[in-house]
Amino acid sequence: MRKDTRNKQVNIFLKILLAVAVVFSVPVFSFPAFAGNLTVKTNDVTGVNQGGAILNGFVSNLGGYSTIYFEWGESYLLNNTTGIAAISGSGVFRKSQYGLEQGKTYYYRAVAVSHETGETQYGQTLSFSTTKIQYPSQQIPTVETRTASNVTGSSAVLNGAVNPLGTSDTVRWFEWGTTQSLGKQTPKANQGTLAGNFNYSLSDLSPNTIYYFKAVAQNADGLAPGSIYSFKTGDINSITSTPSTGVTSITSASTTESFPSEIGGETNTTPPKTTKTSSSKATNTAMVGIFSDGFPNSLAGWLLIFLLIILIVIAIDHVVDRYQKRKEEKKRHELSVVSEREDGEDVSRVIK
């Protein structure tokens, strides 16, 4: 009896060791299982001045190393690239871009390539405007695009705000369209000398369609473009709604900031804050909790799986043990019945 108990304990111990080996071999030997789990996010620029800015991004690659860089340009064609760098796992990265023209709008996006699979992922395209040197006699207005409102299946109200900075010749309008290149514009209106909000109602829109728009202001000293926002119309009979915002985030042309030196790329592994940007290519890679994409991303997650496996092993062993006991009891019962029958036959022969 003691020997059976000892064998049973040894079996349970071996099963637990096997479970531990399986659990801890996953993060060590199963890099291909994570292959393809590559995401990248474009973050807002920092350090904008008259001739440059710092481009920022975030990459998540549980499978290993990534090559990261930025594409940028004066349009959505993004016909320039920055230098490349390598980063392991997840983290923020950035690149200082010099030699830009003052008072001009530039577009950019983050790019990541997996070393293991060759997979390439693109972040959403954002934009920014370099600042412009202001002389005492020059005052370019500032403008801000705001969320569209009263969106239905066929109409929407575009919203913005403008500050003419005391000038009297500022005009403002909206540019809009079904692509980020926009292409259409609303009538221009004079703002006067006071800062304030303005809006314009669009009608005859197509249902279930994404529209892009931005507020624009201009006076004799220059042009001030706002950020590009987006909204989606609903079904033709849908009720009024307020859409989520944001395709781009643009620094106002009136902003003045000192341009810092270039910052390195793999120093911070904390996911950046969520911005108000969105795009069909946008990927959000922030990991919440102790699990991500079906796999633990912390020691607590692996310990939880280990505990569950131990409980499963114990439960299976208990079920097997009960099954074996029932099988043995059934066998003993059958032997007892056979023995009783044989004893009865012997007694009957003796009586005869």
CSV table of N, CA, C and O in Angstrom, one decimal, residues 15-30 302 305 309:
chain,number,residue,atom,x,y,z
A,15,LYS,N,4.7,14.8,-13.4
A,15,LYS,CA,3.7,15.6,-14.2
A,15,LYS,C,3.9,17.1,-14.0
A,15,LYS,O,3.8,17.9,-15.0
A,16,ILE,N,4.1,17.5,-12.8
A,16,ILE,CA,4.2,18.9,-12.5
A,16,ILE,C,5.5,19.4,-13.1
A,16,ILE,O,5.6,20.5,-13.7
A,17,LEU,N,6.6,18.6,-13.0
A,17,LEU,CA,7.9,19.0,-13.6
A,17,LEU,C,7.7,19.2,-15.1
A,17,LEU,O,8.3,20.1,-15.7
A,18,LEU,N,7.0,18.2,-15.7
A,18,LEU,CA,6.7,18.3,-17.2
A,18,LEU,C,6.0,19.6,-17.5
A,18,LEU,O,6.3,20.3,-18.5
A,19,ALA,N,4.9,19.9,-16.7
A,19,ALA,CA,4.2,21.1,-16.9
A,19,ALA,C,5.0,22.4,-16.8
A,19,ALA,O,4.9,23.3,-17.6
A,20,VAL,N,5.9,22.4,-15.8
A,20,VAL,CA,6.8,23.6,-15.6
A,20,VAL,C,7.7,23.7,-16.8
A,20,VAL,O,8.0,24.8,-17.3
A,21,ALA,N,8.3,22.6,-17.3
A,21,ALA,CA,9.2,22.6,-18.5
A,21,ALA,C,8.5,23.2,-19.7
A,21,ALA,O,9.0,24.0,-20.5
A,22,VAL,N,7.2,22.8,-19.9
A,22,VAL,CA,6.4,23.2,-21.1
A,22,VAL,C,6.2,24.7,-21.0
A,22,VAL,O,6.3,25.5,-21.9
A,23,VAL,N,5.7,25.2,-19.8
A,23,VAL,CA,5.4,26.6,-19.6
A,23,VAL,C,6.6,27.5,-19.9
A,23,VAL,O,6.6,28.5,-20.6
A,24,PHE,N,7.7,27.1,-19.3
A,24,PHE,CA,8.9,28.0,-19.3
A,24,PHE,C,9.7,27.8,-20.6
A,24,PHE,O,10.6,28.6,-20.9
A,25,SER,N,9.4,26.8,-21.4
A,25,SER,CA,10.0,26.7,-22.7
A,25,SER,C,9.4,27.5,-23.7
A,25,SER,O,9.9,27.8,-24.8
A,26,VAL,N,8.1,27.9,-23.5
A,26,VAL,CA,7.4,28.7,-24.5
A,26,VAL,C,8.0,30.1,-24.7
A,26,VAL,O,8.4,30.4,-25.9
A,27,PRO,N,8.3,30.9,-23.7
A,27,PRO,CA,9.0,32.2,-24.0
A,27,PRO,C,10.4,32.1,-24.4
A,27,PRO,O,11.0,33.0,-25.0
A,28,VAL,N,11.1,30.9,-24.2
A,28,VAL,CA,12.5,30.7,-24.5
A,28,VAL,C,12.7,30.2,-25.9
A,28,VAL,O,13.5,30.7,-26.7
A,29,PHE,N,11.8,29.3,-26.3
A,29,PHE,CA,12.1,28.6,-27.6
A,29,PHE,C,11.0,28.8,-28.7
A,29,PHE,O,11.1,28.3,-29.7
A,30,SER,N,10.0,29.6,-28.4
A,30,SER,CA,8.9,29.7,-29.4
A,30,SER,C,8.8,31.1,-30.0
A,30,SER,O,7.7,31.6,-30.1
A,302,TRP,N,2.5,34.3,-16.5
A,302,TRP,CA,3.1,32.9,-16.6
A,302,TRP,C,2.8,32.1,-15.3
A,302,TRP,O,2.6,30.9,-15.4
A,305,ILE,N,-0.7,30.8,-15.5
A,305,ILE,CA,-0.8,29.6,-16.3
A,305,ILE,C,-0.2,28.4,-15.6
A,305,ILE,O,-0.8,27.3,-15.7
A,309,ILE,N,-2.2,24.9,-14.8
A,309,ILE,CA,-1.7,23.6,-15.2
A,309,ILE,C,-1.6,22.6,-14.1
A,309,ILE,O,-2.0,21.5,-14.2
